[in-house]
CSV table of C-alpha atoms and ligand atoms in Angstrom, one decimal:
chain,number,residue,atom,x,y,z
A,1,MET,CA,-0.2,0.1,0.2
A,2,ALA,CA,1.5,3.4,-1.2
A,3,PRO,CA,2.2,5.2,2.2
A,4,THR,CA,-0.1,8.6,2.2
A,5,ALA,CA,1.6,11.9,2.3
A,6,GLU,CA,0.4,12.9,6.1
A,7,PRO,CA,0.3,9.6,8.3
A,8,HIS,CA,-3.0,9.8,10.3
A,9,VAL,CA,-1.3,7.5,13.0
A,10,MET,CA,0.8,10.0,15.6
A,11,SER,CA,4.3,9.3,15.0
A,12,THR,CA,5.4,8.2,18.6
A,13,TYR,CA,7.2,5.4,17.2
A,14,GLY,CA,10.3,5.1,15.0
A,15,ARG,CA,9.0,2.0,12.5
A,16,LEU,CA,11.1,-0.3,10.5
A,17,PRO,CA,9.6,0.3,6.8
A,18,ILE,CA,8.1,-3.2,6.8
A,19,ALA,CA,4.5,-4.6,7.1
A,20,LEU,CA,4.3,-8.0,8.7
A,21,SER,CA,1.2,-9.8,7.4
A,22,HIS,CA,1.1,-13.1,9.1
A,23,GLY,CA,3.6,-15.7,11.0
A,24,ARG,CA,3.9,-19.6,11.8
A,25,GLY,CA,6.2,-20.3,15.0
A,26,CYS,CA,9.3,-18.2,15.1
A,27,ARG,CA,9.0,-17.2,11.1
A,28,VAL,CA,6.9,-14.3,10.1
A,29,TRP,CA,6.5,-12.7,6.7
A,30,ASP,CA,6.0,-9.4,5.2
A,31,THR,CA,3.6,-8.0,2.8
A,32,ASP,CA,6.1,-8.8,0.3
A,33,GLY,CA,6.9,-12.0,0.8
A,34,ARG,CA,10.1,-11.8,2.7
A,35,GLU,CA,10.5,-14.0,5.5
A,36,TYR,CA,12.2,-13.3,8.9
A,37,LEU,CA,13.3,-15.1,12.0
A,38,ASP,CA,11.5,-13.6,15.2
A,39,ALA,CA,13.6,-13.2,18.1
A,40,LEU,CA,11.9,-10.1,19.6
A,41,ALA,CA,8.3,-12.0,20.0
A,42,GLY,CA,6.3,-8.4,19.9
A,43,ILE,CA,8.7,-7.2,22.6
A,44,ALA,CA,8.3,-10.4,25.0
A,45,VAL,CA,4.9,-11.1,24.2
A,46,ASN,CA,4.3,-14.0,21.8
A,47,THR,CA,5.2,-16.6,24.2
A,48,LEU,CA,4.1,-19.5,21.6
A,49,GLY,CA,5.1,-17.7,18.5
A,50,HIS,CA,2.8,-17.1,15.7
A,51,GLY,CA,-0.6,-19.0,14.6
A,52,HIS,CA,0.2,-21.9,17.1
A,53,PRO,CA,-1.9,-24.8,16.3
A,54,LYS,CA,-3.3,-25.1,19.9
A,55,LEU,CA,-3.9,-21.7,20.6
A,56,VAL,CA,-5.3,-20.5,17.6
A,57,PRO,CA,-8.9,-22.7,17.5
A,58,ALA,CA,-9.4,-22.3,21.0
A,59,LEU,CA,-9.2,-18.6,20.5
A,60,GLN,CA,-11.6,-18.9,17.6
A,61,ASP,CA,-13.6,-21.3,20.0
A,62,GLN,CA,-13.9,-18.6,22.4
A,63,VAL,CA,-14.6,-16.0,19.8
A,64,ALA,CA,-17.4,-17.6,19.2
A,65,LYS,CA,-18.7,-18.2,22.5
A,66,LEU,CA,-18.2,-14.8,23.8
A,67,ILE,CA,-15.6,-11.9,23.5
A,68,HIS,CA,-16.5,-9.5,26.7
A,69,THR,CA,-19.4,-9.3,29.4
A,70,SER,CA,-18.4,-6.6,31.7
A,71,ASN,CA,-17.5,-7.0,35.5
A,72,TYR,CA,-21.1,-7.3,36.3
A,73,TYR,CA,-21.0,-11.0,36.4
A,74,ALA,CA,-19.7,-13.9,37.5
A,75,ALA,CA,-16.8,-14.5,35.9
A,76,PRO,CA,-16.0,-18.3,35.9
A,77,LEU,CA,-13.0,-18.2,33.2
A,78,GLN,CA,-11.4,-15.3,35.4
A,79,GLU,CA,-11.6,-17.6,38.5
A,80,GLN,CA,-9.9,-20.4,36.3
A,81,LEU,CA,-7.0,-18.4,35.4
A,82,ALA,CA,-6.6,-16.9,39.0
A,83,ALA,CA,-6.4,-20.2,40.3
A,84,ARG,CA,-4.0,-21.3,38.0
A,85,LEU,CA,-1.7,-18.1,38.3
A,86,CYS,CA,-1.9,-18.7,42.3
A,87,GLU,CA,-0.9,-22.4,41.8
A,88,ILE,CA,2.4,-21.6,39.8
A,89,SER,CA,3.3,-18.5,41.8
A,90,GLY,CA,2.1,-19.6,45.5
A,91,LEU,CA,0.4,-16.2,45.7
A,92,ALA,CA,-3.4,-16.1,46.7
A,93,LYS,CA,-5.4,-13.4,44.6
A,94,VAL,CA,-5.8,-11.9,41.3
A,95,PHE,CA,-6.7,-8.8,39.5
A,96,PHE,CA,-7.2,-9.0,35.7
A,97,CYS,CA,-6.6,-5.6,33.6
A,98,ASN,CA,-5.2,-5.1,29.9
A,99,SER,CA,-1.5,-4.4,29.9
A,100,GLY,CA,1.7,-3.8,32.1
A,101,LEU,CA,1.0,-0.1,32.8
A,102,GLU,CA,-2.4,-1.0,34.5
A,103,ALA,CA,-0.9,-4.0,36.1
A,104,ASN,CA,1.7,-1.6,37.8
A,105,GLU,CA,-0.9,1.3,38.1
A,106,GLY,CA,-2.8,-0.7,40.3
A,107,ALA,CA,0.1,-2.0,42.5
A,108,ILE,CA,1.0,1.1,43.2
A,109,LYS,CA,-2.7,2.2,44.5
A,110,ILE,CA,-2.4,-1.5,46.7
A,111,ALA,CA,1.0,0.3,48.0
A,112,ARG,CA,-0.4,3.3,48.8
A,113,LYS,CA,-3.7,2.0,50.4
A,114,PHE,CA,-1.8,-0.8,52.2
A,115,GLY,CA,0.5,2.2,53.7
A,116,HIS,CA,-2.8,4.1,54.7
A,117,ASP,CA,-4.6,1.4,56.4
A,118,ARG,CA,-1.3,1.4,58.5
A,119,GLY,CA,-1.5,4.9,59.1
A,120,ILE,CA,0.8,6.6,56.6
A,121,GLU,CA,-1.1,9.7,55.4
A,122,ALA,CA,1.9,10.2,52.5
A,123,PRO,CA,3.0,6.4,51.7
A,124,GLU,CA,6.5,6.2,49.5
A,125,ILE,CA,7.4,3.6,47.5
A,126,ILE,CA,11.1,2.7,46.9
A,127,VAL,CA,12.0,2.3,43.0
A,128,TYR,CA,15.3,2.2,41.1
A,129,GLU,CA,17.5,3.6,38.6
A,130,LYS,CA,17.0,2.5,35.0
A,131,ALA,CA,13.5,0.9,35.7
A,132,PHE,CA,10.9,1.0,33.3
A,133,HIS,CA,7.1,0.3,34.8
A,134,GLY,CA,5.0,2.1,32.0
A,135,ARG,CA,3.8,5.4,30.4
A,136,SER,CA,1.1,6.6,32.5
A,137,ILE,CA,1.7,9.3,34.6
A,138,ALA,CA,2.3,7.2,38.0
A,139,THR,CA,4.0,4.6,36.4
A,140,LEU,CA,6.1,7.0,34.3
A,141,SER,CA,6.9,8.7,37.6
A,142,ALA,CA,8.1,5.4,38.9
A,143,THR,CA,10.4,4.7,35.9
A,144,GLY,CA,14.1,5.7,36.1
A,145,ASN,CA,14.6,7.0,32.9
A,146,ALA,CA,14.5,10.9,32.4
A,147,LYS,CA,13.8,10.6,28.8
A,148,VAL,CA,10.8,8.6,29.2
A,149,GLN,CA,9.6,11.3,31.8
A,150,ALA,CA,10.4,14.6,29.6
A,151,GLY,CA,8.0,16.7,29.4
A,152,PHE,CA,4.9,15.0,31.5
A,153,GLY,CA,5.7,16.9,34.7
A,154,PRO,CA,4.7,17.5,37.5
A,155,LEU,CA,5.6,14.0,38.0
A,156,VAL,CA,3.5,11.9,40.6
A,157,GLU,CA,5.5,12.5,44.3
A,158,GLY,CA,5.8,9.4,46.6
A,159,PHE,CA,8.6,7.5,44.6
A,160,VAL,CA,12.2,7.4,46.6
A,161,ARG,CA,14.8,6.1,43.9
A,162,VAL,CA,17.7,3.7,44.8
A,163,PRO,CA,20.6,1.9,42.7
A,164,LEU,CA,20.3,-1.7,41.9
A,165,ASN,CA,21.8,-4.1,43.5
A,166,ASP,CA,23.1,-2.1,46.7
A,167,ILE,CA,21.4,-3.4,49.7
A,168,ALA,CA,22.8,-0.5,51.7
A,169,ALA,CA,21.1,2.0,50.0
A,170,VAL,CA,17.6,0.4,50.8
A,171,GLU,CA,18.5,0.5,54.6
A,172,GLN,CA,19.3,3.8,54.5
A,173,VAL,CA,16.2,4.6,53.1
A,174,ALA,CA,14.8,2.4,55.8
A,175,ARG,CA,16.5,4.6,58.4
A,176,THR,CA,15.7,8.0,57.1
A,177,ARG,CA,12.1,7.9,55.6
A,178,PRO,CA,9.3,6.2,57.9
A,179,ASN,CA,6.6,6.6,55.3
A,180,VAL,CA,8.0,3.8,53.0
A,181,ALA,CA,4.9,1.4,52.2
A,182,ALA,CA,6.7,-0.8,49.3
A,183,VAL,CA,9.7,-1.7,47.4
A,184,PHE,CA,9.1,-2.1,43.3
A,185,LEU,CA,11.3,-3.5,41.2
A,186,GLU,CA,11.9,-5.5,38.1
A,187,VAL,CA,13.6,-8.9,38.9
A,188,ILE,CA,15.5,-8.2,35.4
A,189,GLN,CA,15.0,-4.7,34.3
A,190,GLY,CA,13.9,-5.2,30.5
A,191,GLU,CA,13.7,-1.6,28.8
A,192,GLY,CA,16.6,-0.6,30.9
A,193,GLY,CA,19.3,-3.1,29.3
A,194,ILE,CA,18.7,-6.3,30.9
A,195,ASN,CA,19.9,-6.0,34.4
A,196,ALA,CA,19.1,-8.2,37.0
A,197,ALA,CA,18.6,-8.1,40.5
A,198,ARG,CA,20.7,-10.5,42.0
A,199,ALA,CA,19.5,-13.9,44.0
A,200,GLU,CA,21.1,-12.4,47.5
A,201,TYR,CA,20.0,-9.2,46.7
A,202,LEU,CA,16.3,-10.0,46.1
A,203,ARG,CA,16.6,-12.3,49.2
A,204,ALA,CA,18.1,-9.2,51.3
A,205,LEU,CA,14.7,-7.0,50.1
A,206,ARG,CA,12.4,-9.8,51.3
A,207,ARG,CA,13.9,-9.8,54.9
A,208,LEU,CA,14.0,-6.0,55.0
A,209,CYS,CA,10.3,-6.1,53.4
A,210,ASP,CA,9.3,-8.3,56.4
A,211,GLU,CA,11.0,-6.8,59.1
A,212,ARG,CA,9.7,-3.4,58.2
A,213,GLN,CA,6.2,-4.5,57.2
A,214,TRP,CA,6.8,-3.2,53.4
A,215,LEU,CA,5.1,-4.9,50.3
A,216,LEU,CA,7.7,-6.5,48.0
A,217,MET,CA,6.6,-5.4,44.7
A,218,LEU,CA,8.1,-7.3,41.8
A,219,ASP,CA,7.6,-6.2,38.1
A,220,GLU,CA,7.3,-9.5,36.0
A,221,VAL,CA,5.5,-8.1,33.1
A,222,GLN,CA,8.5,-8.5,30.7
A,223,CYS,CA,10.7,-10.9,32.6
A,224,GLY,CA,8.0,-13.5,33.8
A,225,ILE,CA,5.8,-16.3,32.5
A,226,GLY,CA,8.1,-18.4,31.5
A,227,ARG,CA,10.8,-16.7,30.0
A,228,THR,CA,13.7,-16.8,32.4
A,229,GLY,CA,13.3,-21.0,32.3
A,230,LYS,CA,11.2,-20.9,35.4
A,231,TRP,CA,7.7,-19.4,35.5
A,232,PHE,CA,8.7,-16.4,37.3
A,233,ALA,CA,12.0,-14.9,37.4
A,234,HIS,CA,12.2,-14.4,41.2
A,235,GLN,CA,11.6,-18.0,41.5
A,236,TRP,CA,15.5,-18.5,40.9
A,237,ALA,CA,16.1,-16.6,44.3
A,238,ASP,CA,13.7,-18.8,46.1
A,239,ILE,CA,11.3,-16.0,47.5
A,240,ARG,CA,7.7,-14.8,47.1
A,241,PRO,CA,6.6,-11.2,46.4
A,242,ASP,CA,3.5,-9.7,47.9
A,243,VAL,CA,2.6,-8.1,44.7
A,244,MET,CA,3.7,-9.4,41.1
A,245,PRO,CA,2.5,-7.4,38.2
A,246,LEU,CA,2.1,-9.6,34.3
A,247,ALA,CA,1.1,-8.5,31.2
A,248,LYS,CA,3.2,-8.9,27.9
A,249,GLY,CA,3.4,-13.0,27.5
A,250,LEU,CA,0.1,-14.0,29.6
A,251,GLY,CA,-1.7,-13.9,26.7
A,252,SER,CA,0.8,-14.6,23.8
A,253,GLY,CA,-0.4,-11.8,21.8
A,254,VAL,CA,-4.1,-11.3,23.2
A,255,PRO,CA,-3.6,-8.1,25.5
A,256,VAL,CA,-4.0,-9.2,29.2
A,257,GLY,CA,-2.2,-7.9,32.6
A,258,ALA,CA,-2.9,-9.1,36.0
A,259,ILE,CA,-1.7,-8.0,39.2
A,260,VAL,CA,-1.1,-11.3,41.5
A,261,CYS,CA,-1.1,-10.4,45.5
A,262,GLY,CA,0.0,-12.5,47.9
A,263,PRO,CA,-1.6,-12.9,51.7
A,264,LYS,CA,-0.4,-9.5,52.8
A,265,ALA,CA,-1.9,-7.6,49.7
A,266,ALA,CA,-4.6,-9.6,48.6
A,267,ARG,CA,-7.3,-8.2,50.6
A,268,VAL,CA,-6.2,-4.1,50.4
A,269,LEU,CA,-8.5,-3.4,47.5
A,270,GLY,CA,-12.5,-4.3,47.8
A,271,PRO,CA,-15.4,-3.2,46.5
A,272,GLY,CA,-15.3,0.0,44.9
A,273,ASN,CA,-11.3,0.4,45.1
A,274,HIS,CA,-10.7,-0.4,41.6
A,275,GLY,CA,-11.9,-1.2,38.6
A,276,THR,CA,-11.9,-1.9,34.4
A,277,THR,CA,-14.2,-2.3,31.9
A,278,PHE,CA,-12.2,-4.5,29.5
A,279,GLY,CA,-9.9,-6.1,32.2
A,280,GLY,CA,-10.4,-10.0,32.8
A,281,ASN,CA,-12.7,-10.5,29.5
A,282,PRO,CA,-13.6,-14.0,28.1
A,283,LEU,CA,-11.5,-13.5,25.5
A,284,ALA,CA,-8.2,-12.6,27.4
A,285,MET,CA,-9.0,-15.2,29.9
A,286,ARG,CA,-9.2,-17.9,27.6
A,287,ALA,CA,-5.8,-16.7,25.9
A,288,GLY,CA,-4.2,-17.4,29.3
A,289,ILE,CA,-5.6,-20.0,30.3
A,290,GLU,CA,-4.4,-21.7,27.0
A,291,THR,CA,-1.0,-19.9,27.2
A,292,LEU,CA,-0.3,-21.5,30.1
A,293,ALA,CA,-1.8,-24.7,29.5
A,294,ILE,CA,0.0,-25.1,26.6
A,295,MET,CA,3.4,-23.9,27.9
A,296,GLU,CA,3.2,-26.8,30.7
A,297,ALA,CA,2.1,-29.5,28.3
A,298,ASP,CA,4.6,-28.7,25.4
A,299,ALA,CA,7.9,-28.3,28.6
A,300,LEU,CA,8.1,-24.7,27.4
A,301,LEU,CA,10.0,-23.4,30.9
A,302,ALA,CA,12.8,-26.5,29.7
A,303,ASN,CA,12.8,-25.1,26.1
A,304,ALA,CA,13.5,-21.4,27.6
A,305,ALA,CA,16.0,-22.7,29.8
A,306,GLU,CA,18.1,-24.9,27.3
A,307,VAL,CA,17.3,-23.0,24.0
A,308,GLY,CA,18.4,-19.8,26.2
A,309,ALA,CA,21.3,-21.5,27.3
A,310,ARG,CA,22.7,-22.4,23.7
A,311,LEU,CA,21.9,-19.0,22.7
A,312,ARG,CA,24.0,-17.4,24.9
A,313,GLY,CA,26.6,-19.9,24.6
A,314,ALA,CA,26.9,-19.4,20.9
A,315,LEU,CA,27.0,-15.5,21.6
A,316,GLU,CA,29.8,-15.8,24.2
A,317,ARG,CA,31.7,-17.9,21.6
A,318,GLU,CA,31.2,-15.6,18.5
A,319,LEU,CA,31.5,-12.6,20.7
A,320,GLY,CA,33.1,-13.2,23.8
A,321,GLY,CA,36.2,-11.7,23.2
A,322,VAL,CA,35.3,-9.1,20.5
A,323,LYS,CA,36.6,-5.6,21.6
A,324,GLY,CA,33.6,-3.0,21.8
A,325,VAL,CA,31.3,-6.4,23.8
A,326,VAL,CA,31.0,-5.0,27.1
A,327,GLU,CA,29.2,-7.9,28.7
A,328,ILE,CA,26.4,-10.6,27.7
A,329,ARG,CA,24.0,-11.4,30.2
A,330,GLY,CA,20.5,-12.2,31.0
A,331,GLN,CA,18.6,-15.5,32.0
A,332,GLY,CA,16.7,-18.0,29.6
A,333,LEU,CA,15.4,-16.0,26.7
A,334,MET,CA,15.9,-13.0,28.0
A,335,LEU,CA,19.3,-12.1,26.5
A,336,GLY,CA,21.2,-8.9,26.4
A,337,ILE,CA,24.3,-7.3,24.5
A,338,GLU,CA,25.8,-4.4,25.9
A,339,LEU,CA,28.0,-2.8,23.4
A,340,ASP,CA,30.6,0.1,24.1
A,341,ARG,CA,28.6,2.3,21.7
A,342,PRO,CA,25.0,3.1,20.2
A,343,CYS,CA,23.5,0.3,18.2
A,344,GLY,CA,20.3,1.6,17.1
A,345,GLU,CA,21.2,0.6,13.4
A,346,LEU,CA,21.8,-2.8,13.9
A,347,LEU,CA,17.7,-3.1,14.1
A,348,ARG,CA,17.3,-2.2,10.7
A,349,GLN,CA,20.6,-4.1,9.6
A,350,ALA,CA,19.3,-7.0,11.0
A,351,CYS,CA,15.9,-6.8,9.6
A,352,ASP,CA,17.5,-6.7,6.1
A,353,ALA,CA,19.4,-9.7,6.8
A,354,GLY,CA,15.7,-11.5,8.1
A,355,LEU,CA,16.0,-11.1,11.9
A,356,LEU,CA,13.9,-9.5,14.1
A,357,ILE,CA,15.1,-8.3,17.2
A,358,SER,CA,15.3,-4.7,19.6
A,359,VAL,CA,17.7,-2.3,20.6
A,360,THR,CA,17.1,-0.9,24.1
A,361,ALA,CA,18.7,1.3,26.7
A,362,GLU,CA,20.9,2.9,23.3
A,363,ARG,CA,23.6,0.4,23.6
A,364,VAL,CA,21.9,-2.9,24.2
A,365,VAL,CA,20.9,-5.5,21.4
A,366,ARG,CA,18.0,-7.1,23.7
A,367,LEU,CA,16.7,-11.1,22.3
A,368,LEU,CA,13.2,-11.7,23.8
A,369,PRO,CA,12.6,-14.7,21.2
A,370,PRO,CA,8.9,-16.7,21.5
A,371,LEU,CA,9.2,-19.5,24.0
A,372,ILE,CA,8.9,-22.3,21.0
A,373,MET,CA,12.1,-21.0,19.5
A,374,THR,CA,14.1,-24.5,18.7
A,375,ALA,CA,18.2,-24.8,18.9
A,376,GLY,CA,18.3,-24.7,15.0
A,377,GLN,CA,16.7,-21.2,15.3
A,378,ALA,CA,18.9,-19.7,18.0
A,379,ASP,CA,22.3,-20.9,15.9
A,380,ARG,CA,20.8,-19.1,13.1
A,381,VAL,CA,20.0,-16.1,15.1
A,382,VAL,CA,23.2,-16.1,16.1
A,383,ALA,CA,24.7,-16.9,12.4
A,384,ILE,CA,22.7,-13.4,11.2
A,385,LEU,CA,23.3,-11.2,14.3
A,386,ALA,CA,27.3,-12.0,15.4
A,387,PRO,CA,28.5,-10.6,11.8
A,388,LEU,CA,26.4,-7.6,12.3
A,389,ILE,CA,27.5,-6.9,15.5
A,390,ARG,CA,31.4,-7.7,14.9
A,391,LYS,CA,31.0,-5.4,11.6
A,392,LEU,CA,29.7,-2.3,13.9
A,393,LEU,CA,32.2,-3.0,16.3
A,394,ALA,CA,35.3,-2.8,13.6
A,395,THR,CA,33.9,0.5,12.7
A,396,PRO,CA,36.3,3.2,15.0
A,397,LEU,CA,34.3,4.9,17.6
A,398,PRO,CA,34.3,9.0,16.3
B,401,LIG,C1,8.8,-4.4,33.2
B,401,LIG,C2,7.9,-3.7,32.4
B,401,LIG,N1,7.0,-3.0,32.8
B,401,LIG,C3,6.0,-2.4,32.6
B,401,LIG,C4,5.6,-2.1,31.3
B,401,LIG,C5,4.6,-1.6,30.8
B,401,LIG,O1,3.6,-2.9,29.6
B,401,LIG,P1,2.8,-2.1,28.5
B,401,LIG,O2,3.5,-1.6,27.5
B,401,LIG,O3,1.8,-3.5,28.5
B,401,LIG,O4,1.9,-1.2,29.4
B,401,LIG,C6,6.7,-2.7,30.3
B,401,LIG,C7,6.8,-3.1,28.9
B,401,LIG,O5,7.7,-2.8,28.3
B,401,LIG,C8,7.9,-3.4,30.9
B,401,LIG,O6,8.9,-4.2,30.2
């Protein structure tokens, strides 16, 4: 289709000039019939890849039965998905919404009300440098990125920022600020450049939150739903959060968000405190139920761990010693390759070479493939990507 002189869609994104038309597994095709290997999964969304042979008929069945009803009526599919999320997380109750920022917005409300219920008039939430929690006014205020916040002040108050993996910084806040009600972080920062909270740091935070009666709120919007090889990334540290916002991969492409709460937070919100028109609709719930069921039946946690390890191993072999590669990091199928320079141009080059990837935090190549990726496809990702990175790094820095 010829582009119109003045597009009617707001230009909030720098888009690559291809339009994708259909997909199968980890392969997608554009409207000119060119094929791409998908190592992005719609930014950690397409858990089951594209056109999954079990998901598609289930969604077709649901669309024909009911898409939306409102939250005025009993919601058996919500109950079913909530029960499964509680089973795999060890938590207690769920509120369903439509996106990551909505799940985080709800988590922030829970933290504030939890504080108010304990007699704190102006509750504060500890948040992190380089964090990303969304683009609503409250979630961009919690986000640790000046570019995301620029132009949208005044920001929401009540956030205290600390660096990641520095427990002394949190202890210092604990000593000096009596109004703290919660700590809020991503287990692995995604947009911030694939920066993991260390297991011992998470365990120390858990202890501090228990001692201080704070909520531990772990944003697993990007790193959750099997991406790291466990259902949730915090499970590698053998802890449980009090509040866990989810979205992205939960519906394998159908928009769905969830706030999963443990016993300390599960009853903070009551009738009239929170709501949504679309959240928890039958189509989204069926997508979540089927995604989790297929992940289990097809052993996709193990696949994410194994194929992720292979992908990382191949990246380390091909790029490990190369000058200009700062670090290769991440877990399972959430990997980052930090370079010594901005590398946004790799997006276009990889696309031209038939590979879909992302670049975040300016200098980090990010891989977030569908959890169904095969070993052979992982090898192909590296075969396409490594030469492009080597070529970029061979160019002298200005
Ligand atoms: C960790 C994290 N939280 C929240 C969000 C916001 O999710 P959404 O874009 O669905 O609002 C994102 C999106 O990238 C994210 O990575």
